[in-house]
Coordinates of C-alpha atoms and ligand atoms in Angstrom, one line a residue:
Chain A
M134 CA 2.4 -19.8 16.1
T135 CA 4.1 -17.5 18.6
T136 CA 2.4 -16.3 21.7
V137 CA 3.4 -13.8 24.2
S138 CA 6.2 -15.8 25.7
E139 CA 8.1 -15.2 28.9
T140 CA 11.6 -16.0 28.0
A141 CA 14.2 -14.7 30.4
T142 CA 15.9 -12.3 28.0
S143 CA 15.4 -9.0 29.8
P144 CA 15.5 -7.5 33.2
H145 CA 11.8 -7.1 32.9
S146 CA 11.1 -10.7 32.5
A147 CA 10.9 -11.1 36.2
M148 CA 7.5 -9.4 36.1
A149 CA 6.4 -11.2 33.0
G150 CA 4.1 -14.2 33.1
D151 CA 1.3 -14.7 35.6
A152 CA 2.7 -12.2 38.0
A153 CA 2.6 -9.3 35.5
P154 CA -0.6 -7.3 35.1
M155 CA -2.4 -7.6 31.9
V156 CA -1.7 -4.0 31.0
S157 CA 0.8 -1.8 32.6
I158 CA 1.0 1.8 31.4
R159 CA 3.9 3.9 32.9
G160 CA 4.6 7.6 32.2
V161 CA 3.1 7.5 28.7
S162 CA 3.0 10.8 26.8
K163 CA 1.9 11.5 23.3
S164 CA 1.6 14.6 21.1
F165 CA 0.1 15.3 17.7
G166 CA 2.4 18.0 16.6
T167 CA 2.3 20.6 19.3
N168 CA -0.9 19.3 20.8
E169 CA 0.0 17.2 23.8
V170 CA -2.8 14.7 24.0
L171 CA -1.6 12.3 26.6
R172 CA 0.5 13.5 29.6
D173 CA 2.4 11.2 31.8
I174 CA -0.3 8.5 32.0
D175 CA 0.0 5.7 34.6
L176 CA -2.6 2.9 34.5
T177 CA -2.6 -0.8 35.5
V178 CA -5.2 -3.3 34.4
N179 CA -5.1 -6.7 36.1
K180 CA -6.2 -10.0 34.6
S181 CA -10.0 -10.4 34.3
E182 CA -10.6 -6.8 35.2
V183 CA -12.9 -4.4 33.4
V184 CA -11.6 -0.9 33.3
C185 CA -13.7 1.9 31.9
L186 CA -12.2 5.1 30.5
I187 CA -14.5 8.1 30.7
G188 CA -14.0 11.8 30.2
P189 CA -15.0 14.7 28.0
S190 CA -14.6 14.7 24.2
G191 CA -11.0 15.3 23.2
S192 CA -9.5 14.3 26.5
G193 CA -7.4 11.5 24.9
K194 CA -9.4 8.4 25.6
S195 CA -9.3 6.9 22.1
T196 CA -5.7 7.9 21.7
L197 CA -4.7 6.1 25.0
L198 CA -6.7 3.0 23.9
R199 CA -5.0 3.0 20.5
C200 CA -1.6 3.3 22.0
V201 CA -2.2 0.0 23.8
N202 CA -2.2 -2.0 20.6
F203 CA 0.1 0.4 18.8
L204 CA -2.3 1.7 16.3
E205 CA -1.1 5.0 17.6
V206 CA 2.6 5.4 18.4
Y207 CA 3.3 6.8 21.9
D208 CA 6.3 9.1 22.4
R209 CA 7.4 8.6 26.0
G210 CA 7.0 6.1 28.7
E211 CA 6.1 2.4 28.3
I212 CA 3.1 0.2 27.8
R213 CA 3.4 -3.5 28.6
I214 CA 1.0 -6.3 27.9
E215 CA 1.6 -9.3 30.0
G216 CA 5.0 -8.0 30.7
K217 CA 5.8 -7.5 27.0
L218 CA 6.8 -4.0 25.8
V219 CA 4.3 -2.7 23.2
G220 CA 5.7 -1.4 19.9
Y221 CA 9.4 -1.3 20.9
T222 CA 12.3 -3.7 21.5
E223 CA 13.7 -3.9 25.1
E224 CA 17.0 -2.2 24.0
T225 CA 18.0 1.3 24.9
P226 CA 17.7 3.5 22.9
R227 CA 14.6 1.7 22.0
R228 CA 13.8 0.6 18.4
R229 CA 10.5 -0.1 16.8
L230 CA 9.4 -3.7 16.9
S231 CA 9.5 -5.6 13.6
N232 CA 6.2 -6.0 11.9
R233 CA 6.2 -9.7 12.6
D234 CA 6.7 -9.2 16.4
L235 CA 4.1 -6.4 16.4
R236 CA 1.6 -8.8 14.7
S237 CA 2.2 -11.6 17.2
L238 CA 1.6 -9.1 20.0
R239 CA -1.6 -7.8 18.4
R240 CA -3.2 -11.1 17.9
N241 CA -3.6 -11.4 21.7
V242 CA -5.3 -8.0 21.8
G243 CA -8.7 -7.5 20.3
M244 CA -10.2 -4.2 19.4
V245 CA -13.8 -3.2 18.9
F246 CA -14.4 0.1 17.2
Q247 CA -17.2 2.7 17.4
Q248 CA -17.9 2.3 13.7
F249 CA -17.8 -1.5 13.8
N250 CA -15.3 -1.6 10.8
L251 CA -16.6 -4.8 9.4
W252 CA -15.4 -5.7 5.9
P253 CA -18.5 -5.0 3.8
H254 CA -17.6 -7.4 1.0
M255 CA -17.6 -10.4 3.3
T256 CA -20.6 -12.0 5.0
A257 CA -20.8 -12.1 8.8
L258 CA -19.3 -15.5 8.9
E259 CA -16.5 -14.6 6.5
N260 CA -15.7 -11.5 8.6
V261 CA -15.2 -13.7 11.6
A262 CA -13.3 -16.5 9.8
E263 CA -10.9 -14.2 7.9
A264 CA -8.3 -13.7 10.6
L265 CA -8.6 -17.3 11.7
V266 CA -7.3 -18.3 8.2
Q267 CA -4.9 -15.4 7.6
V268 CA -3.4 -15.1 11.0
R269 CA -3.9 -18.3 12.9
G270 CA -3.5 -20.4 9.8
M271 CA -6.6 -22.5 10.2
D272 CA -8.0 -24.2 7.2
K273 CA -11.2 -22.8 5.8
A274 CA -13.5 -25.5 7.1
A275 CA -12.2 -25.4 10.7
A276 CA -12.3 -21.6 10.6
G277 CA -15.9 -21.6 9.3
A278 CA -17.0 -23.9 12.1
H279 CA -15.2 -21.9 14.7
A280 CA -16.6 -18.7 13.3
R281 CA -20.1 -20.1 13.4
R282 CA -19.7 -21.0 17.1
M283 CA -18.6 -17.4 17.8
L284 CA -21.6 -15.9 16.0
D285 CA -23.8 -18.2 18.0
R286 CA -22.1 -16.9 21.2
V287 CA -23.2 -13.3 20.3
G288 CA -26.7 -14.6 19.3
L289 CA -26.2 -14.2 15.5
A290 CA -26.0 -17.7 14.2
A291 CA -29.0 -17.0 12.0
K292 CA -27.2 -14.1 10.3
A293 CA -24.0 -16.0 9.3
D294 CA -24.6 -15.5 5.6
S295 CA -25.7 -11.9 5.7
Y296 CA -23.6 -9.1 4.5
P297 CA -23.0 -6.2 6.9
A298 CA -25.1 -3.8 4.8
R299 CA -28.1 -6.0 5.7
L300 CA -27.5 -6.0 9.5
S301 CA -28.6 -3.5 12.1
G302 CA -25.9 -1.5 13.8
G303 CA -26.3 -3.6 17.0
Q304 CA -25.9 -6.8 14.9
Q305 CA -22.9 -5.4 13.1
Q306 CA -21.2 -4.6 16.4
R307 CA -21.9 -8.1 17.7
V308 CA -20.3 -9.6 14.6
A309 CA -17.3 -7.3 15.2
I310 CA -17.1 -8.7 18.8
A311 CA -17.4 -12.2 17.5
R312 CA -14.6 -11.5 15.0
V313 CA -12.4 -10.5 18.0
I314 CA -13.3 -13.2 20.4
A315 CA -12.7 -15.8 17.7
M316 CA -9.0 -15.0 18.0
E317 CA -9.2 -15.8 21.7
P318 CA -7.5 -12.6 22.8
H319 CA -6.1 -12.1 26.3
L320 CA -7.3 -8.5 26.3
M321 CA -10.1 -6.6 24.6
L322 CA -10.2 -2.9 23.9
F323 CA -13.5 -1.2 23.2
D324 CA -13.7 2.3 21.8
E325 CA -17.2 3.6 22.4
P326 CA -18.8 0.4 21.1
T327 CA -22.3 1.7 21.5
S328 CA -22.0 5.4 20.6
A329 CA -22.9 4.9 16.9
L330 CA -26.0 2.8 17.8
D331 CA -29.6 3.8 17.9
P332 CA -30.7 3.8 21.6
E333 CA -32.8 0.7 21.3
L334 CA -29.8 -1.3 20.0
V335 CA -27.4 -0.3 22.8
G336 CA -28.7 -2.9 25.2
E337 CA -27.9 -6.0 23.1
V338 CA -24.3 -5.0 22.6
L339 CA -23.8 -4.1 26.3
Q340 CA -25.3 -7.5 27.2
V341 CA -22.7 -9.3 25.1
M342 CA -20.0 -7.2 26.8
R343 CA -21.5 -8.1 30.3
D344 CA -21.3 -11.8 29.3
L345 CA -17.7 -11.4 28.3
A346 CA -16.8 -9.7 31.6
A347 CA -18.6 -12.5 33.5
D348 CA -16.5 -15.0 31.6
G349 CA -13.4 -13.3 32.9
M350 CA -12.3 -11.4 29.9
T351 CA -9.9 -8.5 30.6
M352 CA -11.5 -5.4 29.1
V353 CA -10.6 -1.7 28.7
V354 CA -13.7 0.1 27.6
V355 CA -14.0 3.7 26.5
T356 CA -17.6 4.6 27.0
H357 CA -20.2 7.2 27.7
E358 CA -22.5 4.6 29.2
M359 CA -22.2 5.5 32.8
G360 CA -24.6 2.8 33.8
F361 CA -22.3 0.1 32.3
A362 CA -19.3 1.7 33.9
A363 CA -21.0 1.8 37.3
N364 CA -22.3 -1.7 37.2
V365 CA -19.8 -3.7 35.3
A366 CA -16.4 -1.9 35.7
D367 CA -14.0 -2.9 38.4
K368 CA -12.1 0.4 38.0
V369 CA -13.0 3.6 36.3
A370 CA -10.4 6.1 35.0
F371 CA -11.5 9.7 34.3
L372 CA -9.4 11.4 31.7
D373 CA -9.2 15.2 31.3
H374 CA -6.8 17.0 29.0
G375 CA -4.7 14.0 28.6
R376 CA -4.3 13.2 32.3
I377 CA -6.0 10.7 34.6
A378 CA -7.8 13.1 36.9
A379 CA -9.5 10.3 38.9
F380 CA -9.1 6.6 39.2
G381 CA -10.7 4.0 41.4
T382 CA -13.7 1.8 41.8
P383 CA -16.9 3.1 40.3
R384 CA -18.1 4.1 43.7
E385 CA -14.9 6.0 44.5
V386 CA -15.1 7.9 41.2
F387 CA -18.8 8.4 40.8
H388 CA -19.8 9.0 44.4
E389 CA -16.8 9.8 46.5
S390 CA -14.6 11.8 44.2
T391 CA -14.1 15.4 45.2
E392 CA -12.4 16.2 42.0
P393 CA -14.4 19.1 40.5
R394 CA -13.8 18.1 36.9
V395 CA -15.4 14.7 37.6
Q396 CA -18.4 16.3 39.3
Q397 CA -18.8 18.7 36.4
F398 CA -18.6 15.9 33.9
L399 CA -21.2 13.8 35.7
Q400 CA -23.4 16.9 36.1
T401 CA -23.3 17.5 32.4
Y402 CA -24.0 13.8 31.7
H403 CA -27.0 13.7 34.0
E404 CA -28.4 16.9 32.5
R405 CA -28.1 15.5 29.0
N406 CA -29.8 12.2 30.0
S407 CA -32.8 13.5 31.8
F408 CA -35.7 15.6 30.6
Chain B
M248 CA -24.2 2.7 -49.1
L249 CA -21.3 0.5 -48.6
D250 CA -20.5 -1.5 -51.8
L251 CA -21.0 -5.2 -50.8
S252 CA -18.3 -6.4 -53.2
L253 CA -15.9 -4.2 -51.3
L254 CA -16.8 -6.1 -48.1
V255 CA -16.2 -9.4 -49.8
Q256 CA -12.8 -8.3 -51.1
Y257 CA -11.6 -6.6 -47.9
G258 CA -13.6 -8.6 -45.4
P259 CA -10.9 -11.0 -44.3
A260 CA -8.4 -8.1 -43.9
L261 CA -10.9 -6.1 -41.9
L262 CA -11.6 -9.1 -39.7
R263 CA -7.9 -9.6 -39.1
G264 CA -7.6 -5.9 -38.3
F265 CA -10.5 -6.2 -35.9
G266 CA -8.6 -9.0 -34.2
V267 CA -5.4 -7.0 -33.9
T268 CA -7.4 -4.1 -32.5
I269 CA -8.9 -6.2 -29.8
L270 CA -5.6 -7.9 -29.0
C271 CA -3.7 -4.6 -28.7
W272 CA -6.5 -3.1 -26.6
G273 CA -6.8 -6.1 -24.3
A274 CA -3.1 -6.6 -23.8
G275 CA -2.5 -2.8 -23.5
C276 CA -5.2 -2.5 -20.8
L277 CA -3.8 -5.5 -18.9
I278 CA -0.2 -4.1 -19.0
G279 CA -1.5 -0.7 -18.1
M280 CA -3.4 -2.0 -15.1
V281 CA -0.5 -4.1 -13.8
L282 CA 2.0 -1.3 -14.2
G283 CA -0.5 1.2 -12.8
F284 CA -1.1 -1.0 -9.7
I285 CA 2.7 -1.4 -9.1
L286 CA 3.2 2.3 -9.5
M287 CA 0.4 3.0 -7.0
L288 CA 2.0 0.6 -4.5
L289 CA 5.5 2.1 -4.9
R290 CA 4.0 5.5 -4.3
Q291 CA 2.9 4.4 -0.8
I292 CA 6.5 3.9 0.2
P293 CA 7.6 6.9 2.1
V294 CA 10.8 7.6 0.2
K295 CA 10.7 11.1 -1.3
P296 CA 13.0 10.6 -4.4
L297 CA 11.0 7.5 -5.4
R298 CA 7.7 9.5 -5.1
W299 CA 9.2 12.3 -7.3
V300 CA 10.3 9.9 -10.0
I301 CA 6.9 8.2 -10.1
R302 CA 5.1 11.5 -10.1
A303 CA 7.3 12.8 -12.9
Y304 CA 6.6 9.6 -14.9
I305 CA 2.8 10.1 -14.5
E306 CA 2.9 13.8 -15.3
V307 CA 5.0 13.3 -18.5
I308 CA 2.8 10.5 -19.8
R309 CA -0.4 12.3 -19.1
G310 CA 0.9 15.6 -20.4
T311 CA 2.2 14.5 -23.8
P312 CA 0.2 13.1 -26.8
F313 CA 0.0 9.4 -27.1
L314 CA 1.1 9.7 -30.7
I315 CA 4.4 11.2 -29.8
Q316 CA 5.0 8.6 -27.0
L317 CA 4.4 5.9 -29.6
F318 CA 6.8 7.4 -32.1
L319 CA 9.5 7.8 -29.4
L320 CA 9.1 4.1 -28.4
Y321 CA 9.0 2.7 -31.9
S322 CA 11.5 5.0 -33.7
G323 CA 13.6 6.1 -30.7
G324 CA 13.6 2.7 -29.0
P325 CA 16.2 1.1 -31.3
S326 CA 18.7 3.8 -30.4
I327 CA 18.6 2.5 -26.8
G328 CA 18.6 -1.1 -27.9
L329 CA 14.8 -1.5 -27.7
R330 CA 13.9 -2.9 -31.1
L331 CA 10.3 -3.9 -31.2
E332 CA 8.1 -5.2 -33.9
A333 CA 5.2 -2.8 -34.6
T334 CA 2.4 -4.7 -32.8
A335 CA 4.6 -5.3 -29.8
A336 CA 5.5 -1.6 -29.7
G337 CA 1.9 -0.7 -30.0
I338 CA 0.8 -2.9 -27.1
L339 CA 3.7 -1.8 -24.9
G340 CA 3.0 1.8 -25.8
L341 CA -0.7 1.5 -24.9
G342 CA 0.3 -0.2 -21.7
I343 CA 2.6 2.6 -20.7
Y344 CA 0.2 5.2 -21.7
G345 CA -2.6 3.6 -19.7
S346 CA -0.4 2.9 -16.7
A347 CA -0.2 6.6 -15.8
Y348 CA -4.0 6.9 -15.8
F349 CA -4.6 3.6 -14.0
A350 CA -2.0 4.6 -11.4
E351 CA -4.0 7.7 -10.6
I352 CA -7.3 5.8 -10.5
F353 CA -5.8 3.2 -8.2
R354 CA -4.3 5.8 -6.0
A355 CA -7.7 7.5 -5.5
G356 CA -9.2 4.1 -4.8
Y357 CA -6.5 3.3 -2.3
Q358 CA -7.0 6.5 -0.4
A359 CA -10.7 6.0 -0.4
V360 CA -10.5 2.7 1.5
P361 CA -12.0 3.4 4.9
K362 CA -9.2 3.6 7.4
G363 CA -11.2 1.7 10.0
Q364 CA -11.3 -1.4 7.8
V365 CA -7.6 -1.5 7.6
E366 CA -7.2 -0.8 11.3
A367 CA -9.6 -3.6 12.1
A368 CA -7.4 -6.0 10.1
L369 CA -4.2 -4.6 11.7
S370 CA -5.6 -5.0 15.2
L371 CA -6.3 -8.7 14.4
G372 CA -2.7 -9.2 13.6
M373 CA -3.1 -9.5 9.8
S374 CA 0.0 -8.8 7.6
Y375 CA 0.1 -6.0 5.1
G376 CA 0.1 -8.6 2.3
S377 CA -3.1 -10.2 3.6
I378 CA -4.7 -6.8 4.2
L379 CA -3.9 -5.7 0.7
R380 CA -5.3 -8.8 -0.9
R381 CA -8.3 -9.4 1.4
V382 CA -9.4 -5.9 2.4
I383 CA -7.8 -3.1 0.4
V384 CA -8.1 -4.5 -3.2
P385 CA -11.7 -5.6 -2.8
A386 CA -12.7 -2.2 -1.4
M387 CA -10.8 -0.5 -4.2
L388 CA -12.5 -2.5 -6.8
V389 CA -15.9 -1.2 -5.6
S390 CA -14.9 2.4 -5.8
T391 CA -12.8 2.3 -8.9
I392 CA -14.6 0.1 -11.4
P393 CA -16.5 3.0 -13.0
S394 CA -13.2 4.8 -13.6
I395 CA -11.4 1.7 -14.8
V396 CA -14.1 0.9 -17.3
N397 CA -14.1 4.5 -18.4
M398 CA -10.4 4.4 -19.0
M399 CA -10.7 1.1 -20.9
A400 CA -13.3 2.7 -23.1
I401 CA -11.0 5.6 -23.8
L402 CA -8.2 3.2 -24.7
T403 CA -10.3 1.5 -27.3
K404 CA -10.3 4.7 -29.2
E405 CA -6.5 5.2 -28.7
T406 CA -5.9 2.0 -30.6
V407 CA -6.4 3.9 -33.9
V408 CA -3.2 5.8 -33.3
L409 CA -1.3 2.5 -33.6
S410 CA -2.0 2.6 -37.4
I411 CA 0.6 5.4 -37.6
I412 CA 3.4 2.9 -36.8
T413 CA 1.9 0.4 -39.2
V414 CA 0.3 -2.0 -36.7
P415 CA -2.1 -3.9 -38.9
E416 CA -5.2 -3.1 -36.8
L417 CA -8.6 -2.1 -38.0
M418 CA -7.9 1.5 -38.7
Y419 CA -4.8 0.5 -40.7
E420 CA -6.8 -2.0 -42.8
M421 CA -9.5 0.5 -43.3
Q422 CA -7.1 3.1 -44.6
T423 CA -5.6 0.6 -47.0
M424 CA -9.0 -0.2 -48.3
A425 CA -9.9 3.5 -48.5
A426 CA -6.7 4.3 -50.4
E427 CA -7.3 1.5 -52.9
T428 CA -11.0 2.1 -53.5
F429 CA -11.4 5.8 -52.8
A430 CA -14.5 4.9 -50.7
T431 CA -13.3 7.3 -48.1
F432 CA -16.6 8.7 -46.7
E433 CA -18.1 5.3 -46.2
T434 CA -15.1 3.9 -44.4
I435 CA -14.9 6.9 -42.1
V436 CA -18.5 6.6 -41.1
G437 CA -18.1 2.8 -40.8
M438 CA -15.1 3.3 -38.5
A439 CA -16.9 5.9 -36.3
L440 CA -19.8 3.5 -35.9
F441 CA -17.6 0.6 -35.1
Y442 CA -15.6 2.4 -32.3
W443 CA -18.8 3.8 -30.9
L444 CA -20.2 0.3 -30.8
L445 CA -17.0 -1.0 -29.1
V446 CA -17.1 1.8 -26.5
E447 CA -20.8 1.0 -25.9
V448 CA -20.1 -2.7 -25.4
V449 CA -17.2 -2.1 -23.0
S450 CA -19.3 0.3 -21.0
R451 CA -22.2 -2.1 -20.8
L452 CA -20.0 -5.0 -19.7
G453 CA -18.4 -2.6 -17.2
R454 CA -21.8 -1.7 -15.7
R455 CA -22.7 -5.4 -15.3
L456 CA -19.3 -6.1 -13.7
E457 CA -19.9 -3.2 -11.4
A458 CA -23.3 -4.5 -10.4
R459 CA -21.7 -7.8 -9.7
V460 CA -18.9 -6.6 -7.5
T461 CA -21.1 -4.3 -5.5
R462 CA -23.8 -6.9 -5.0
F463 CA -22.9 -7.3 -1.3
L464 CA -24.1 -3.7 -0.7
T465 CA -27.6 -4.5 -1.6
H466 CA -28.1 -8.2 -1.1
A467 CA -28.7 -10.1 2.1
S468 CA -26.5 -13.0 1.2
P469 CA -24.5 -14.5 -1.6
Q470 CA -27.5 -16.7 -2.5
G471 CA -29.7 -13.6 -2.8
S472 CA -31.7 -12.8 -5.9
S473 CA -30.1 -10.6 -8.5
T474 CA -33.1 -8.6 -9.4
Q475 CA -31.9 -5.4 -7.7
T476 CA -29.3 -3.2 -9.3
A477 CA -26.4 -2.1 -7.3
T478 CA -26.1 1.7 -7.1
A479 CA -24.7 2.1 -3.6
R480 CA -21.1 3.1 -3.3
A481 CA -18.9 2.3 -0.3
Ligands
ATP1270 N1 -4.6 11.5 14.1 C1 -4.6 12.7 14.8 N2 -3.9 13.7 14.4 C2 -4.0 14.9 15.1 N3 -4.7 15.1 16.2 C3 -5.4 14.1 16.7 C4 -5.4 12.8 16.0 N4 -6.2 12.0 16.7 C5 -6.6 12.7 17.8 N5 -6.2 13.9 17.8 C6 -6.4 15.0 18.8 O1 -6.1 14.4 20.0 C7 -7.0 14.8 21.0 C8 -7.6 13.7 21.8 O2 -8.3 12.9 20.8 P1 -9.0 11.6 21.2 O3 -9.7 11.1 20.0 O4 -8.1 10.7 21.9 O5 -10.1 12.1 22.3 P2 -11.3 11.3 22.9 O6 -11.2 11.4 24.4 O7 -11.4 9.9 22.4 O8 -12.6 12.1 22.4 P3 -14.0 11.6 21.9 O9 -14.8 11.4 23.2 O10 -14.6 12.8 21.1 O11 -13.9 10.4 21.1 C9 -8.0 15.7 20.3 O12 -7.6 17.1 20.5 C10 -7.9 15.3 18.9 O13 -8.1 16.5 18.1
MG1271 MG1 -12.7 8.8 21.1

């Protein structure tokens, strides 16, 4: 049962622990072949902050998010979670983290996907309980009870025994969120959690996310829901062509930014969302 | 019409032959699936020479007649110290033959597992072993059962080849009977009917199995009624 520990083994350990930001991204770059998708990204997410990543399609939002839990390998720079380097050892030249260390890092970082990615052969309850048994080593009964509480928290206690195929998109996404919060992560990553939903189902998922934010969860959210970004986010980062073109409070980015790319993006957004 | 006295005289031998056929088929399928699964897993390891070797194995097995493979194993085996009794050679031969096809079926199934389901498991900190057991194999089962059943049906028919190396299975017993009684036409028709029936049974059982493992796609809960048939594919 390892957690992200702050043992004094590296020069970076001084910034580990409570003093370290939840996420610290410094000079991160990433290419797919010759396509440079992230360019020299700097971003800090403090504890209990909600940071929204917005920007046009293909700007690198998903890639950046996936680098944070190392589903995507970044080429240059460093990403730290609670002071701990993501994906690599502290040595120079850096080496890949062992699978075991990578797993213990990931269990503190939850991820919610656009396509929910529930396991279709398991009921809602089994989906939530699975990692509790496999990763946290809980026994089946305890995991089941814990999973039931989590489903209750997202308002789906009644659907515990339903298979994903029988749930609406909004319900599936709430189960996916329950599956993540059951692991008691320190940080949650959301990649367009409402983009695959019918409009009338968006609200229920956003409400669950609002509740999480109110409970002090640290969240990085890639979204096209500008309303959510404006109302819930502490900070908004606008990505364009792999760079952070604007960063600040929602007011600073949405109302005070003079960055033409931001204005153009918001213009397009407003046009698309009005008749 | 089949002469009834023939059946009385040869009945026990035919019954034993039937038993041997089922044994060779069952054990051959099992070995084929286990080997095929291992081959599929090894193929995921990003080491080029290993991939080439496995690919060559699969190509050779699939590209040559089963009869020749069986001869090689049974007659050529002793020269490399592999001395097998006919039935054992027959089972192993079927297993090796099947493994190449099962490896391809499993590979297709592995590649068809939605990437997101694996990423969700990874992001929760699950190990590859857990993901394989709990996410990948169940998803593979859904998409590959029709092909697995189909391959098993094909292998029922391949068991007749084992008679060539004197495995005392049904075909062998039938031939003996035919040679001794000259009732060739009847035996051939009888055999054809029998294997057709066997394939039919295997296919039917396969369809029921498929309906069972894909139940979650159509049913609200594990306690749900089983009146619907599962046709959806993940
Ligand atoms: N696995 C991959 N292999 C190659 N190129 C990729 C891969 N994933 C993403 N890309 C490319 O990287 C760029 C950024 O993609 P990314 O998915 O991060 O954008 P995004 O901002 O999330 O866009 P969207 O709003 O459409 O989701 C795109 O040009 C995309 O084609
Ligand atoms: Mg994206």
